[in-house]
XYZ file of C-alpha atoms in Angstrom:
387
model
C -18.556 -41.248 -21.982
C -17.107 -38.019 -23.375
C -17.148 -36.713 -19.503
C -15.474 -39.338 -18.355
C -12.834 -39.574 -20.511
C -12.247 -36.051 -20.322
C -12.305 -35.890 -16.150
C -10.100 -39.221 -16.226
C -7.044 -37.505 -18.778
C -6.911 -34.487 -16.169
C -6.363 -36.128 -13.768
C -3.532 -38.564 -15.030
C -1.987 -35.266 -16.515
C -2.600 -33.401 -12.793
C -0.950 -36.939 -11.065
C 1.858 -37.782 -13.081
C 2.976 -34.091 -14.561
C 6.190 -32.819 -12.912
C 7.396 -29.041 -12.357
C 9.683 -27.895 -14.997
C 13.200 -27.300 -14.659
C 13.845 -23.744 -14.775
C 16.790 -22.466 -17.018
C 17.886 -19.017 -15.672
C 17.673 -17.279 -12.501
C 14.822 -16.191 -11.080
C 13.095 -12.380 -10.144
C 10.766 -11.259 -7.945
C 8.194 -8.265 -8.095
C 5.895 -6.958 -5.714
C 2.258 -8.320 -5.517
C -0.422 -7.272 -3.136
C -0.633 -11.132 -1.670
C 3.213 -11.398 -1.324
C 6.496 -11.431 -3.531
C 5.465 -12.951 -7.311
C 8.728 -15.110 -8.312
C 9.196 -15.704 -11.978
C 11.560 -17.956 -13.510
C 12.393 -18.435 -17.327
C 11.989 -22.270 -18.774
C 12.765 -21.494 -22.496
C 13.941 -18.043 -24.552
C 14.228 -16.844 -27.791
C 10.596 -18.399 -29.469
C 9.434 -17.159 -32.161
C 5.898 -15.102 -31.231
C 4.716 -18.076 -28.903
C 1.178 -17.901 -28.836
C -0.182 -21.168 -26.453
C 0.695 -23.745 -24.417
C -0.697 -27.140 -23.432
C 0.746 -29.453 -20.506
C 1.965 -33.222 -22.100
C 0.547 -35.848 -18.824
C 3.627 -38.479 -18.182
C 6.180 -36.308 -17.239
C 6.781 -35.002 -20.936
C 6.426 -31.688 -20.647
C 4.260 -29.285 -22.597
C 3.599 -28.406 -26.488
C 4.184 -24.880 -27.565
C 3.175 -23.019 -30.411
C 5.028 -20.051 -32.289
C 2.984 -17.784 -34.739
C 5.022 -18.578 -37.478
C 3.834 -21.886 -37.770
C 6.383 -24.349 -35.825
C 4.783 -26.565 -32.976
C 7.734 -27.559 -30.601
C 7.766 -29.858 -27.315
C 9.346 -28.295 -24.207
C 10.559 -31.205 -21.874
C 10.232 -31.657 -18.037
C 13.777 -30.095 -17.866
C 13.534 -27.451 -19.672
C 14.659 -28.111 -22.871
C 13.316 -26.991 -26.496
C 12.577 -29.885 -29.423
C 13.127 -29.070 -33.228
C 9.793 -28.152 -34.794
C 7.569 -31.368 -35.078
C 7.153 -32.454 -39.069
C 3.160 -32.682 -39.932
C 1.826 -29.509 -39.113
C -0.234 -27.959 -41.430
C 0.714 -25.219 -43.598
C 0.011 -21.161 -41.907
C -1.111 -18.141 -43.432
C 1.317 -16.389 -41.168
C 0.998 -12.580 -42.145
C 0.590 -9.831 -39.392
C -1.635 -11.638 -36.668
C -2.112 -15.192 -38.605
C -0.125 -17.976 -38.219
C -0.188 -20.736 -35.700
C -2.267 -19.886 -32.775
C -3.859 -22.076 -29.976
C -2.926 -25.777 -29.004
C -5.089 -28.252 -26.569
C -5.084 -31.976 -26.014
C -7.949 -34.244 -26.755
C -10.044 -35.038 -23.722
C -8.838 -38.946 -24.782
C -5.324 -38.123 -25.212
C -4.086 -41.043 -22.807
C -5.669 -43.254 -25.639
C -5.835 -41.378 -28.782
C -2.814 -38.652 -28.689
C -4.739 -36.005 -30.300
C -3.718 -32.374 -30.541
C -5.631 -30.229 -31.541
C -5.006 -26.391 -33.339
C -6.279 -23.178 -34.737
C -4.357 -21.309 -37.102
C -4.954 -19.181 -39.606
C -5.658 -20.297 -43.095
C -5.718 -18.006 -46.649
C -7.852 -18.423 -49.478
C -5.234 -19.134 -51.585
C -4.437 -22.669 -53.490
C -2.534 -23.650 -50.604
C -3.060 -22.776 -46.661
C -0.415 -20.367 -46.698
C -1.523 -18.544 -49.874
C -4.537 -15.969 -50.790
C -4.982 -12.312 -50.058
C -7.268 -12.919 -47.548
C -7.795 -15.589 -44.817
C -9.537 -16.988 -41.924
C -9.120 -19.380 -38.985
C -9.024 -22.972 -39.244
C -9.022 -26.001 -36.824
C -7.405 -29.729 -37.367
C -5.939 -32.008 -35.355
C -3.105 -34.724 -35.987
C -1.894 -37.707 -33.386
C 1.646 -36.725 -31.484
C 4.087 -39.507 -32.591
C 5.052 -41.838 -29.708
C 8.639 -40.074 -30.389
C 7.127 -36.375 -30.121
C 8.721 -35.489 -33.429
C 5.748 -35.396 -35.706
C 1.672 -35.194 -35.841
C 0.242 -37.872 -38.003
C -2.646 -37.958 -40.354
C -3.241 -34.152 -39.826
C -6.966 -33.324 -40.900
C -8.935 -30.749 -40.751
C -12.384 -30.521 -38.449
C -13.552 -26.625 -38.790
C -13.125 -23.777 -41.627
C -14.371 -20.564 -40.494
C -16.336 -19.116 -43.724
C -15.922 -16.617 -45.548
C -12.715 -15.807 -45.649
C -12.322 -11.803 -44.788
C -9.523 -11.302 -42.679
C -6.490 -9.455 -44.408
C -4.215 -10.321 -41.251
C -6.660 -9.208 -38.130
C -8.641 -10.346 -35.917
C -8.498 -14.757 -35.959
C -9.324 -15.137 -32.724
C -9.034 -18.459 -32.141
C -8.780 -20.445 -28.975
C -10.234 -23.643 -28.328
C -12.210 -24.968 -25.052
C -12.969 -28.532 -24.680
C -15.803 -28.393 -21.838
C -16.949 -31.024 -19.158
C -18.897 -33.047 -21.647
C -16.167 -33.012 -24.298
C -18.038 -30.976 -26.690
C -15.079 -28.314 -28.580
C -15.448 -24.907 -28.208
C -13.874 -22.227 -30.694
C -13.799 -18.798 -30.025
C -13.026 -16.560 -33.803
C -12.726 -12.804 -34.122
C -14.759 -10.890 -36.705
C -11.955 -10.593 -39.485
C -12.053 -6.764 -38.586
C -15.293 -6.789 -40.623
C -17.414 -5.090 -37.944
C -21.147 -6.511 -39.178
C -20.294 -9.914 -39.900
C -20.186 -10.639 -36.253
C -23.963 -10.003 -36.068
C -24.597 -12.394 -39.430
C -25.490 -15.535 -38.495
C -24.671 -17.067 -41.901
C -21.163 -16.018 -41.497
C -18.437 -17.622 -38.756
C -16.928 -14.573 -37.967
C -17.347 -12.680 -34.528
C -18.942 -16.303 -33.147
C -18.262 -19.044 -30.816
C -19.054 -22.336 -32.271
C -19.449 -25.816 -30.768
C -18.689 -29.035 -32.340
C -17.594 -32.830 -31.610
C -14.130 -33.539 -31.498
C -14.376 -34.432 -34.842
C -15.697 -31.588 -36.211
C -19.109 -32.555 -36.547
C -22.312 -30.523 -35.257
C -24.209 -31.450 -31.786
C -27.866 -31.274 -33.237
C -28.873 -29.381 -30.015
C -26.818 -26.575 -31.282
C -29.001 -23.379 -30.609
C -29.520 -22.240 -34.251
C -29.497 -26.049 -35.902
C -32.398 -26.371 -38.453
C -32.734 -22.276 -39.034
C -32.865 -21.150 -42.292
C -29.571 -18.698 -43.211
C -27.956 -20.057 -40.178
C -24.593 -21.561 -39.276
C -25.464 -24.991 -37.023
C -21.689 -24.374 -35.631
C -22.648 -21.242 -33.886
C -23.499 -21.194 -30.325
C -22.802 -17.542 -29.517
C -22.420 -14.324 -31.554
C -21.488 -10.472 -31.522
C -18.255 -10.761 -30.259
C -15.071 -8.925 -31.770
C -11.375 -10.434 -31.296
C -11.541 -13.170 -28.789
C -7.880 -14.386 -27.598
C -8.510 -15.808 -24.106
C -11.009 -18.612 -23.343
C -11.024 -20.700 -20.605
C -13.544 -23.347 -18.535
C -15.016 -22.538 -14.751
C -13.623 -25.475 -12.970
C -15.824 -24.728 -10.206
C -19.486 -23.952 -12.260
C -18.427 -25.335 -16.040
C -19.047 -22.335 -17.801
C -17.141 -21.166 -20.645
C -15.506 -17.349 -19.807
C -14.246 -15.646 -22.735
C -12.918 -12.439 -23.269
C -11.935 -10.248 -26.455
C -10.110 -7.009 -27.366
C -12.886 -3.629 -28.094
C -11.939 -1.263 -30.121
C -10.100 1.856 -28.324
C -11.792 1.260 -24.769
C -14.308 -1.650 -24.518
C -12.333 -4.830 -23.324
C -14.593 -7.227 -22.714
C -14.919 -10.845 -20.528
C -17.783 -12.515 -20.948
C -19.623 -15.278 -19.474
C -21.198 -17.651 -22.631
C -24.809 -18.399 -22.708
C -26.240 -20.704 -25.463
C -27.338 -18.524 -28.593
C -26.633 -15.569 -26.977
C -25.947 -12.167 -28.563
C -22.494 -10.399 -27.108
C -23.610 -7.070 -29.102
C -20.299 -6.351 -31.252
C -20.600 -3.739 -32.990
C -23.746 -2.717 -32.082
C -23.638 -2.405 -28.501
C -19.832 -1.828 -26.963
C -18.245 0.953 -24.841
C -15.218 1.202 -27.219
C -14.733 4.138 -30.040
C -12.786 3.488 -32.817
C -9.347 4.231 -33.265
C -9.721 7.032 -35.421
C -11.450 8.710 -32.482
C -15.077 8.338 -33.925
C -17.848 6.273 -32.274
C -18.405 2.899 -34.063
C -20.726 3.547 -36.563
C -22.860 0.653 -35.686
C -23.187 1.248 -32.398
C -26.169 2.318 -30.694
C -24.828 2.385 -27.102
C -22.921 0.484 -24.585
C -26.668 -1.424 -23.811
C -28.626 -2.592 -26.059
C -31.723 -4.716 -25.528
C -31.228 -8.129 -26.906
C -27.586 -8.495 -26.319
C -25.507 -9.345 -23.297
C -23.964 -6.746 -21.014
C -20.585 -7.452 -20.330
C -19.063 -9.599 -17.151
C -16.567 -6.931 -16.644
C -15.566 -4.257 -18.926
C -12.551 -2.084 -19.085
C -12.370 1.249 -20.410
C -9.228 1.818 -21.193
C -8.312 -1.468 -23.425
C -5.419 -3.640 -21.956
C -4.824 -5.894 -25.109
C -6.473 -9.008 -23.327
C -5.364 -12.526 -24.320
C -4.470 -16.049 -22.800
C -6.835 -16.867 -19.422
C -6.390 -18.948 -17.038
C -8.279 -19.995 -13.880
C -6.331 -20.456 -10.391
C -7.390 -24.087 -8.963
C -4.608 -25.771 -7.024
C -3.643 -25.869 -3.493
C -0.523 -24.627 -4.000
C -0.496 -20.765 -3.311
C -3.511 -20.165 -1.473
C -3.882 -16.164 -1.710
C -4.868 -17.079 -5.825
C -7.601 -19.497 -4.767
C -10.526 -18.324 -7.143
C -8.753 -15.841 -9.425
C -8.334 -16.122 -13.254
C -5.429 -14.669 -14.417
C -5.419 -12.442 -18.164
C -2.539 -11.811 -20.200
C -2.485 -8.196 -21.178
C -0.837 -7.452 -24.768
C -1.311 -3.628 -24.493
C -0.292 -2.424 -21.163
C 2.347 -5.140 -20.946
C 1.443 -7.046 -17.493
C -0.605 -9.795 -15.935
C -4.284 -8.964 -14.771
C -5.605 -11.135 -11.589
C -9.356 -11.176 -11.066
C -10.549 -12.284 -7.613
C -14.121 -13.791 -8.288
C -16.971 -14.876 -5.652
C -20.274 -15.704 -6.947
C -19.753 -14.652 -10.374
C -19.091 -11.350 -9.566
C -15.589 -9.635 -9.672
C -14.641 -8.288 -6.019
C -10.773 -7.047 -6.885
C -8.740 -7.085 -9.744
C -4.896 -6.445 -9.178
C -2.230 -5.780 -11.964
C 0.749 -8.149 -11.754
C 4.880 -8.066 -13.901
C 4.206 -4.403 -14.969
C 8.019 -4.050 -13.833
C 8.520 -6.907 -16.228
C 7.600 -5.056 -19.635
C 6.439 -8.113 -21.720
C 3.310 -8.521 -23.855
C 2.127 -11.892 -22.222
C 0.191 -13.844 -24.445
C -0.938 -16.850 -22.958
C -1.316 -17.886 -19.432
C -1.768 -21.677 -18.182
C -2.140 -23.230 -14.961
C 0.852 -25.895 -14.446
C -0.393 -28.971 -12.898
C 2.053 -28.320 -10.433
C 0.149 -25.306 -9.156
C 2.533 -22.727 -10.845
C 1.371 -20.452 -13.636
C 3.302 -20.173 -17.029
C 3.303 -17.164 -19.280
C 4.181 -16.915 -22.623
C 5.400 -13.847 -23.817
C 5.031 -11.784 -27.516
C 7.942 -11.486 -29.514
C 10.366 -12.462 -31.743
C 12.452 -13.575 -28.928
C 9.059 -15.061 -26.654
C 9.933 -16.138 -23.556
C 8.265 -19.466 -21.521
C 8.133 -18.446 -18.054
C 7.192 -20.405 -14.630
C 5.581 -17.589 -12.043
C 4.935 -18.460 -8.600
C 4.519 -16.706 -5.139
C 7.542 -16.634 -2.757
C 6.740 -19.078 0.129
């Protein structure tokens, strides 16, 4: 039932969604498969971090880091925040972080986030903090999320403002995938009674599946359902295969996108091909392989800053068939990686011209791609190829 649910909302959203009206002019740049157009919808956000497309013609949901969750309508224009969002540790890289629609939102409205969440008495107090997951019905008016609760909790609580990770996956069967950095505290992401450095799985309601790969084990988290991983910021499902790709920021050198396996081990810190920033080798690490944990999908030596991922499935511009598109944080452009087979055959880098951190990247139902970009005046923008 979960399946179907989930297969019937995307494609009422995919049916009934409309382009949205662009609200400046447009510029072009030079691509390999042709000139890349891109348009801005909405400027001056706060540090937008994700995006999520509304079905019925309403537009999308946005979120900025500081903690505001706004609706962007069809025609481009940008809502006051929405009342009933929870409280946000929002120091250095916390705040509000990823948004994505229940697999039953025709019939239940629920949006879900991650955000980061201190240890203090209240959400946005404590020295220290971690990332946390809830999720609240949208108000028929789009003004407010009801009855806010929260589902998930990573534990402990270690990050002093790095490393939350933090988007969400909801896969074929509706199950809810989370993917949460390491806190910067390197060996927690190889402790398995600790949520840091993991991917977990869990029902929309934030209970655990009991065929969860480490259920029953002594010491163990039952949310986990893949470990060793450092700073995860892009996650996204294989709409041809299923499988959850994610992929997280290394050290200095050692970008990584992986391909997730139940209960596997990703290596971080132990295995990576990254060097800290201090110029030393990790001090955990015992080489780029190491048996028992995964070797990378693709790996990239010199660390672009990796984030929002997005997979190209729409008729619209042919030449992107069977790429997934990366934001890149660090070297300020958008990474395209053509795929057959599971194995990468070209990558191209996209917008360097453009000089924007671009955090997330979603495929529009109308076949265009939509970038969100860091800073304090984020930009919302519609890219295309010229036809």
């Amino acid at each position: 039932m979960l399946r179907k649910n989930l297969i019937a909302t995307l494609c009422t959203a995919a049916i009934l969604s409309l382009p949205l009206t662009a609200s400046a002019a447009t510029e072009t740049y030079k691509s390999e498969l042709g000139t890349v157009t891109v348009t801005p919808v909405v400027e001056g956000l706060d540090h937008p971090w994700a995006l999520a497309f509304l079905p019925d013609r309403q537009g999308m949901l946005v979120t900025e880091r500081s903690g505001n969750l706004r609706v962007v309508s069809a025609d481009g224009k940008l809502s006051a925040p929405l009342s009933g969002v929870p409280q946000v540790w929002a120091q250095k890289q916390g705040g509000l972080l990823d948004v994505v629609l229940s697999p039953d939102f025709a019939k239940d409205r629920m949006v879900y986030l991650t955000y980061s969440e201190g240890s203090g008495k209240t959400a946005a107090e404590g020295d220290t903090a971690g990332t946390a997951a809830g999720r609240g019905r949208l108000s028929k008016d789009m003004t407010r999320l009801e009855d806010f609760e929260v589902i998930f909790r990573q534990e402990p609580k270690l990050s002093v403002g790095n490393h939350f990770g933090a988007r969400m996956v909801f896969d074929r069967d509706g199950y809810l995938f989370i993917a949460l950095g390491e806190n910067n505290q390197r060996p927690t992401a190889q402790d398995l009674d600790k949520l840091q450095g993991k991917i977990v799985r869990i029902y929309p309601d934030g209970s655990v599946p009991k065929d969860n790969p480490f259920v029953g084990q002594k010491g163990v988290r039952p949310e986990i359902w893949s470990y060793g991983h450092r700073n995860q910021q892009g996650a996204a499902l294989d709409p041809w295969t299923g499988a959850l790709w994610t992929n997280e920021h290394g050290p200095k050198g050692g970008d990584e996108l992986n391909i997730i396996e139940r209960g596997a081990n990703y290596g971080w810190p132990i295995a990576t091909h990254g060097i800290d920033y201090s110029g030393q080798p990790i001090s955990e690490s015992k080489g780029k392989v190491v048996e028992g944990t995964k070797i990378p999908f693709q790996v990239w030596e010199v660390s672009p800053g990796l984030s929002g991922m997005a997979f190209y499935d729409h008729s619209l511009f042919k030449a992107w068939d069977h790429s997934v598109f990366i934001g890149a944080l660090a070297t300020e452009e958008l990474i395209r990686l053509q795929f057959e087979n599971d194995k990468i055959v070209h990558e191209e880098r996209l917008l360097k011209d453009m000089k924007q951190r671009i955090r997330d990247v979603r495929q529009g139902p109308d076949g265009y791609l939509y970038l969100l970009t860091d800073d304090d005046k984020g930009s919302l923008l519609k890219v295309g190829l010229a036809q």
